Amino acid sequence: MNIIVLNGSPKGEMSVTMQYVRYLESAFPQHAFTQLHIAQRGRALERDHEAFSAVIEQIRQADVVLWAFPLYYMLVHGNYKRFIEMIWERDVTSAFKHKYTASLSTSIHYYDHTAHTYIQAISDDLGMHYTGAYSAEMRDLFEEDKRDALVAFATRLLDATERHTQTAPRFASLHPRSFDYIPAETISPVATRGKKVIILTDAEPHQANLNHMVARLQRAFGDGAETINLHNVDIKGGCLGCLHCGYDNECAYEGKDEFIDMHRQRLQTADILIFAGAIRDRYLSATWKTFFDRSFFKTHTPGFVGKQIGWIVSGPLSQIQNLYEILEAWTQLERANLLGIVTDEFGDATAIDGLLDDLAARSVRYALEGTVAPQTFLAIGGTKIFRDSVWGSLRTVFRADHLAYKRMGTYDFPQRDLRTRALNALTGVLLQIPAIRNVFVSRIKEGMVQPYRKLLDKLQTQAAE
Ligand SMILES: Cc1cc2nc3c(=O)[nH]c(=O)nc-3n(C[C@H](O)[C@H](O)[C@H](O)COP(=O)(O)O)c2cc1C
């Protein structure tokens, strides 16, 4: 069979992911694999219409299409995202329709599920037969059982293709509502009280609702907010994946375009950041994706600690829970406070005005109070993956993270907690005695609540004094 591999790594052949593909090539010598380096070709593929058509023709002739990509900021690389957008923009979806497909990624398993969910949704939207995902930790290829699992994944894809097995879509089509948001003229602006507010958007002139929401929010801040449009920032290209930044957060693009200065001097010095974009397929635009990818010069260290972050999204966000999760998780992982996400999906113009005004008012109030809501599993789990990786296998490359994690107390392993370790050792022995275990179990509930009662009593006494 003729298998087209759509390579999502900006490193082309020098990609870890492509080593997994090479392994599959050797495991299935009876099939022909062709790697197309989509993300590496980036904007060239966009400019060169003939080259784009040649890629699409190869896909049209293929029996199988394999999406093979590294994880980039919880999704795929911005250039890969742009390629996906062009499939619809240039009306070539028919080349993908009814093809059997699957997704293969390499990563450190940090939000790998959101990337695969995205690709599965895209495959469903293209009318493809999606047979499954294989998410490899970068070094899995060195383990025999993982190689066997990889072969089993590919076997399922190839078998399904040969036998034309049924596959079921997982995602219903999106139904954006048709609604023109026209904000009211009247407004009672909030005073920014010395807090620096930046609205960052990729709004294009034809995106009326997004532009109106941004303008309304700008007015809600009494024009105390600066709006930056990503299209007006000189961004020479997407992340190269070169890891130049790992040692000291210096990006290979340093001094070559405006991205890093914008990030460091304008975004990182703001107190309140509002990000505004429109849904494009199952995510925001590729421009937004490139924004995230390029922020990787901060590597795995949060850059917006303690800031107030809000989102404005035009389009059917409630139908894309995957994107909602990404936005929420990213904000939490930055250790920022998520103010909320305002969309134009529900309610009339008055309701949307109200939501935007409230976003502005709360952002200033929380910025003054220094409010940051507790993280959930989204960030707590993610941080632990980073912590373990930077402590271990990533430390040599990501020295800057290692130093930052030491400084920020991210290395919170309980290694030196000798008291707990001694207690665990003792109770481990004692609880093997049934009589002691029975008494212990009968007192668990009481024992759990007791310290809280003590604390509340103490706080009450303090408050009364
Ligand atoms: C800018 C950037 C963003 C990344 N984002 C993620 C991520 O969100 N989750 C993850 O697990 N790994 C992430 N990684 C790690 C890569 O996915 C991983 O190293 C992958 O194996 C690289 O594959 P490649 O050599 O094929 O490009 C990121 C790496 C870079 C450079």
XYZ file of C-alpha atoms and ligand atoms in Angstrom:
496
model
C 0.000 0.000 0.000
C 0.966 3.574 -0.552
C 1.281 5.357 2.805
C 1.704 9.116 2.923
C 3.266 10.385 6.127
C 2.488 14.016 6.892
C 5.482 15.058 8.975
C 4.619 17.741 11.518
C 8.162 18.371 12.740
C 9.897 21.608 11.753
C 13.106 19.577 11.766
C 12.105 17.540 8.712
C 14.168 14.359 8.450
C 16.100 15.233 11.619
C 12.950 14.571 13.584
C 12.580 12.127 16.466
C 9.065 11.345 15.248
C 10.407 10.352 11.840
C 12.632 7.730 13.514
C 9.406 6.028 14.617
C 8.197 6.191 11.029
C 11.487 4.689 9.858
C 10.968 1.835 12.292
C 7.533 1.227 10.787
C 9.066 1.291 7.318
C 11.403 -1.533 8.310
C 8.595 -3.435 10.066
C 6.368 -3.275 6.965
C 8.705 -3.633 3.961
C 5.774 -4.713 1.775
C 4.332 -1.167 1.951
C 5.682 2.084 0.501
C 6.041 4.991 2.932
C 6.524 8.538 1.658
C 7.404 11.253 4.147
C 6.200 14.757 3.315
C 7.904 17.376 5.475
C 4.917 19.663 5.902
C 5.904 21.685 8.996
C 9.489 22.180 7.847
C 8.371 23.699 4.557
C 6.189 26.146 6.457
C 5.360 29.309 4.628
C 7.124 28.128 1.459
C 4.320 25.612 1.019
C 1.806 28.397 1.436
C 3.471 30.674 -1.105
C 4.248 27.990 -3.663
C 0.838 26.906 -4.964
C 2.320 24.273 -7.255
C 4.185 22.615 -4.391
C 1.004 22.641 -2.299
C -0.964 21.055 -5.155
C 1.736 18.406 -5.572
C 1.375 17.475 -1.881
C -2.385 17.274 -2.212
C -2.056 15.111 -5.334
C 0.176 12.679 -3.422
C -2.454 12.519 -0.679
C -5.174 11.936 -3.276
C -3.235 8.962 -4.684
C -2.488 7.478 -1.241
C -4.148 4.455 0.321
C -3.325 5.631 3.833
C -2.540 9.012 5.386
C -0.536 9.027 8.607
C -0.497 12.225 10.645
C 2.931 12.026 12.315
C 3.944 14.950 14.485
C 5.767 16.123 17.577
C 3.667 17.758 20.276
C 3.901 21.525 20.138
C 2.197 23.431 22.917
C -0.589 20.919 23.485
C -1.242 20.641 19.758
C 0.686 20.449 16.518
C 3.256 22.935 15.213
C 1.874 26.231 13.871
C 3.037 25.424 10.321
C 1.218 22.086 10.421
C -1.871 23.899 11.694
C -1.572 26.325 8.790
C -1.389 23.403 6.349
C -4.610 22.043 7.850
C -6.288 25.429 7.433
C -5.248 25.540 3.793
C -7.019 22.230 3.124
C -10.328 24.066 3.547
C -9.165 27.444 2.306
C -8.048 25.924 -1.011
C -10.999 23.587 -1.197
C -9.041 20.326 -1.416
C -10.875 18.352 1.273
C -11.893 15.767 -1.350
C -8.269 14.505 -1.428
C -8.675 13.302 2.174
C -12.263 12.060 2.116
C -12.753 8.339 2.865
C -9.009 7.763 3.363
C -7.920 5.591 6.264
C -5.836 7.505 8.736
C -4.307 7.542 12.224
C -2.139 9.828 14.314
C 1.350 9.164 15.644
C 3.165 11.564 17.952
C 6.287 11.845 20.044
C 6.386 14.020 23.128
C 6.936 13.962 26.856
C 3.209 13.154 27.276
C 2.358 16.678 28.268
C -1.094 17.354 26.798
C -0.524 14.760 24.115
C -4.218 13.844 24.394
C -5.349 17.313 23.269
C -3.177 17.107 20.149
C -4.537 13.702 19.198
C -8.082 14.819 19.933
C -7.512 17.764 17.604
C -6.194 15.564 14.775
C -9.022 13.082 15.255
C -11.563 15.906 15.034
C -9.864 17.222 11.886
C -9.929 13.713 10.395
C -13.640 13.470 11.201
C -14.271 16.876 9.642
C -12.463 15.685 6.505
C -14.629 12.557 6.344
C -11.650 10.230 6.895
C -11.637 6.822 8.583
C -9.624 7.418 11.758
C -8.392 4.180 13.325
C -6.492 5.418 16.367
C -3.656 7.294 18.018
C -0.195 6.253 19.113
C 1.402 8.674 21.529
C 5.039 7.764 22.126
C 7.176 9.201 24.849
C 10.264 10.420 22.977
C 12.453 7.479 24.038
C 9.879 4.685 23.754
C 11.519 3.325 20.619
C 14.352 1.988 22.773
C 11.949 -0.418 24.504
C 10.866 -3.627 22.861
C 7.318 -3.707 24.253
C 6.754 -0.159 23.026
C 8.038 -1.103 19.560
C 5.593 -4.025 19.564
C 2.761 -1.664 20.529
C 3.757 0.651 17.680
C 3.617 -2.218 15.215
C 0.201 -3.239 16.596
C -1.038 0.341 16.080
C 0.151 0.358 12.459
C -1.215 -3.131 11.857
C -4.652 -1.949 12.930
C -4.460 0.965 10.481
C -3.244 -1.179 7.583
C -5.728 -4.008 8.275
C -8.608 -1.576 8.489
C -7.556 -0.054 5.170
C -7.248 -3.410 3.430
C -10.530 -4.716 4.761
C -12.429 -1.415 4.554
C -13.524 -1.812 8.160
C -16.167 0.497 9.574
C -15.002 3.406 11.693
C -17.208 5.785 13.651
C -16.610 9.523 13.893
C -16.091 10.765 17.424
C -17.010 14.407 16.835
C -20.173 15.962 15.480
C -19.742 18.758 12.941
C -19.443 22.266 14.317
C -22.447 24.555 14.080
C -21.348 28.142 14.553
C -24.255 30.503 15.053
C -24.830 33.289 12.614
C -25.056 36.430 14.705
C -23.826 39.996 14.255
C -22.582 41.458 17.482
C -22.955 45.217 17.599
C -21.949 46.615 20.987
C -23.907 49.433 22.611
C -22.447 52.928 22.522
C -23.081 53.527 26.220
C -20.504 52.272 28.662
C -19.232 52.977 32.182
C -15.513 52.367 31.873
C -13.467 50.920 34.709
C -10.434 52.841 35.935
C -7.295 50.761 35.446
C -5.736 52.312 38.572
C -2.160 52.029 37.416
C -2.515 48.483 36.143
C -1.069 47.844 32.715
C -3.560 46.189 30.374
C -2.745 44.590 27.028
C -5.206 43.079 24.597
C -3.437 40.781 22.175
C -5.379 39.711 19.109
C -5.001 38.350 15.614
C -8.264 39.948 14.426
C -8.473 40.494 10.691
C -10.680 43.216 9.170
C -13.411 40.776 8.048
C -13.833 39.309 11.563
C -16.493 41.794 12.610
C -17.597 40.127 15.856
C -14.045 39.685 17.085
C -13.146 43.266 16.213
C -16.269 44.547 17.949
C -15.565 42.516 21.082
C -11.992 43.792 21.219
C -13.160 47.375 20.679
C -15.831 47.063 23.373
C -13.294 45.708 25.862
C -10.838 48.424 24.975
C -13.544 50.987 25.766
C -14.473 49.119 28.963
C -10.958 49.900 30.176
C -11.573 53.567 29.458
C -8.943 53.350 26.752
C -6.413 52.466 29.446
C -5.601 49.307 27.487
C -3.129 48.859 24.681
C -4.194 46.582 21.830
C -1.550 44.676 19.890
C -2.467 42.898 16.687
C -0.211 39.929 15.956
C -0.446 40.718 12.257
C 1.352 43.991 12.935
C 4.211 42.307 14.774
C 7.176 41.236 12.654
C 7.300 37.464 13.232
C 9.787 35.968 10.811
C 8.678 32.372 11.186
C 7.539 29.532 13.385
C 9.528 27.778 16.102
C 12.432 25.861 14.556
C 12.543 23.237 17.300
C 16.296 23.860 17.539
C 16.319 24.125 21.375
C 18.824 26.952 21.233
C 16.688 28.433 24.041
C 17.251 25.556 26.459
C 20.504 26.830 27.938
C 19.605 30.428 28.800
C 16.242 31.220 27.171
C 17.934 32.905 24.233
C 15.972 32.192 21.036
C 17.577 31.567 17.640
C 15.428 34.442 16.330
C 16.846 36.880 18.915
C 17.349 40.288 17.236
C 15.914 38.975 13.966
C 12.261 39.839 14.495
C 9.990 41.586 16.984
C 8.473 38.586 18.737
C 10.779 38.266 21.724
C 10.875 41.978 22.487
C 7.088 42.098 22.323
C 6.877 39.166 24.712
C 9.482 40.335 27.190
C 8.947 44.074 27.148
C 5.221 44.371 26.592
C 3.414 41.171 27.583
C 5.574 40.135 30.520
C 5.402 43.623 32.014
C 1.597 43.811 31.865
C -0.674 43.126 34.855
C -3.707 42.166 32.807
C -3.585 40.285 29.516
C -6.581 39.647 27.333
C -6.075 37.309 24.394
C -8.605 37.522 21.590
C -9.051 35.260 18.589
C -11.574 33.457 16.422
C -12.130 29.732 16.040
C -10.431 28.317 12.982
C -11.269 24.660 12.394
C -10.980 23.061 15.851
C -8.609 25.602 17.397
C -7.737 29.259 17.036
C -5.762 30.424 14.005
C -2.306 29.197 12.984
C -1.124 32.721 13.842
C -2.134 32.115 17.457
C -0.493 28.702 17.333
C 2.738 30.285 16.152
C 2.463 32.767 19.023
C 2.447 29.877 21.493
C 5.205 27.945 19.715
C 7.456 30.974 19.632
C 6.862 31.610 23.360
C 8.863 28.433 23.880
C 11.977 30.576 24.279
C 10.805 30.590 27.945
C 11.018 26.790 27.633
C 9.146 25.107 30.514
C 9.201 28.076 32.879
C 6.028 30.112 33.356
C 6.330 33.700 32.143
C 3.048 35.239 33.315
C 3.088 34.367 37.020
C 0.421 36.182 39.028
C -1.070 37.993 36.028
C -4.753 38.282 35.221
C -5.521 36.560 31.943
C -8.820 36.581 30.082
C -9.855 35.273 26.697
C -12.220 36.525 24.048
C -13.160 33.891 21.516
C -15.386 34.400 18.525
C -16.972 31.154 17.389
C -18.358 27.880 18.717
C -16.000 27.333 21.655
C -18.588 25.406 23.686
C -18.597 22.780 20.913
C -14.813 22.350 21.193
C -14.156 21.307 24.766
C -10.638 20.321 23.729
C -9.795 23.940 22.978
C -11.466 25.110 26.178
C -9.251 22.705 28.107
C -6.130 23.935 26.300
C -6.863 27.595 27.055
C -7.692 26.863 30.679
C -4.671 24.615 31.178
C -2.254 26.987 29.479
C -3.404 29.900 31.661
C -3.103 27.849 34.829
C 0.302 26.523 33.821
C 1.486 30.087 33.436
C 0.473 30.392 37.109
C -1.821 33.208 36.068
C -5.421 33.793 37.105
C -8.017 32.819 34.518
C -10.598 35.610 34.475
C -12.854 33.715 32.105
C -13.553 33.245 28.424
C -16.094 35.493 26.733
C -17.542 34.259 23.461
C -20.138 35.505 21.001
C -21.931 32.156 20.957
C -24.759 32.866 23.390
C -26.944 35.791 24.284
C -27.666 39.057 22.569
C -25.373 42.069 22.238
C -26.412 43.390 25.658
C -25.410 40.119 27.316
C -22.025 40.093 25.567
C -21.459 43.758 26.489
C -22.180 42.796 30.088
C -19.733 39.893 30.020
C -16.961 42.051 28.571
C -17.593 44.888 31.036
C -17.543 42.414 33.903
C -14.283 40.888 32.591
C -12.674 44.321 32.612
C -13.961 45.219 36.077
C -12.887 41.915 37.639
C -9.479 42.025 35.988
C -8.620 45.319 37.679
C -10.091 44.268 41.021
C -8.191 40.955 41.041
C -4.989 42.610 39.827
C -5.186 45.015 42.771
C -5.934 42.173 45.213
C -3.365 39.810 43.667
C -5.982 37.070 43.271
C -4.930 33.817 41.649
C -7.379 30.888 41.834
C -5.966 27.490 42.802
C -4.708 25.306 39.999
C -6.596 22.144 39.098
C -5.327 18.828 37.828
C -4.721 20.519 34.459
C -1.761 22.477 35.796
C -0.827 20.377 38.807
C -0.483 17.261 36.650
C 1.293 19.166 33.885
C 3.758 20.749 36.281
C 4.685 17.361 37.696
C 5.517 16.093 34.204
C 7.739 19.118 33.616
C 9.283 18.807 37.067
C 10.225 15.161 36.598
C 11.458 15.684 33.025
C 13.568 18.741 33.799
C 14.967 17.054 36.885
C 15.815 14.018 34.791
C 16.376 13.497 31.106
C 15.779 17.098 29.945
C 18.123 18.813 32.387
C 21.207 18.934 30.162
C 19.356 20.655 27.338
C 17.039 22.757 29.512
C 19.506 24.209 31.995
C 17.514 27.453 32.227
C 14.445 25.530 33.444
C 16.515 23.635 35.993
C 17.803 26.849 37.514
C 14.337 28.425 37.447
C 12.724 25.360 39.030
C 15.248 25.456 41.861
C 14.530 29.145 42.351
C 10.751 28.797 42.147
C 10.523 25.739 44.390
C 9.122 23.584 41.583
C 11.249 20.669 42.792
C 8.807 19.725 45.501
C 9.440 16.016 45.589
C 9.077 14.701 49.099
C 12.620 13.278 49.069
C 13.782 15.024 52.212
C 10.549 14.656 54.162
C 12.159 12.334 56.720
C 9.299 12.651 59.221
C 6.690 11.331 56.763
C 9.008 8.603 55.568
C 9.704 7.441 59.120
C 5.988 7.565 59.953
C 5.090 5.583 56.829
C 7.670 2.946 57.698
C 6.351 2.636 61.250
C 2.653 2.587 60.365
C 3.383 0.150 57.538
C 4.573 -2.362 60.145
C 1.964 -1.568 62.796
C -0.987 -1.845 60.415
C -0.111 -5.421 59.644
C -1.444 -6.258 63.124
C -5.229 -6.750 62.715
C -6.192 -5.310 66.116
C -4.291 -2.077 65.472
C -5.624 -1.895 61.897
C -9.243 -2.211 63.158
C -8.815 0.655 65.596
C -7.073 2.742 62.922
C -9.792 2.162 60.315
C -12.562 2.968 62.790
C -10.926 6.349 63.464
C -10.020 7.399 59.909
C -12.964 9.780 59.372
C -12.532 11.453 62.742
C -8.750 11.638 62.247
C -9.125 13.316 58.869
C -11.446 16.051 60.092
C -9.754 16.724 63.437
C -6.911 18.958 62.170
C -9.447 21.113 60.265
C -11.596 21.514 63.363
C -8.557 22.569 65.333
C -7.598 25.097 62.658
C -11.119 26.555 62.442
C -11.342 26.855 66.237
C -7.995 28.641 66.283
C -9.036 31.023 63.494
C -12.320 31.745 65.255
C -10.498 32.528 68.496
C -8.081 34.796 66.634
C -10.964 36.582 64.899
C -12.744 37.125 68.236
C -9.637 38.690 69.845
C 8.178 24.579 20.973
C 8.015 23.197 21.518
C 6.821 22.864 22.134
C 6.652 21.590 22.652
N 5.459 21.286 23.239
C 5.280 20.075 23.788
C 4.048 19.746 24.441
O 3.103 20.545 24.504
N 3.934 18.530 24.995
C 4.953 17.606 24.985
O 4.796 16.542 25.542
N 6.123 17.874 24.325
C 6.301 19.077 23.748
N 7.467 19.366 23.100
C 8.482 18.292 22.953
C 8.437 17.626 21.562
O 7.151 17.264 21.216
C 9.275 16.362 21.557
O 10.602 16.682 21.874
C 9.219 15.634 20.228
O 9.684 14.314 20.395
C 10.071 16.300 19.152
O 9.877 15.572 17.965
P 10.579 15.936 16.592
O 12.056 15.693 16.770
O 9.943 14.963 15.638
O 10.273 17.349 16.260
C 7.682 20.624 22.572
C 8.894 20.972 21.956
C 9.060 22.245 21.434
C 10.356 22.601 20.786
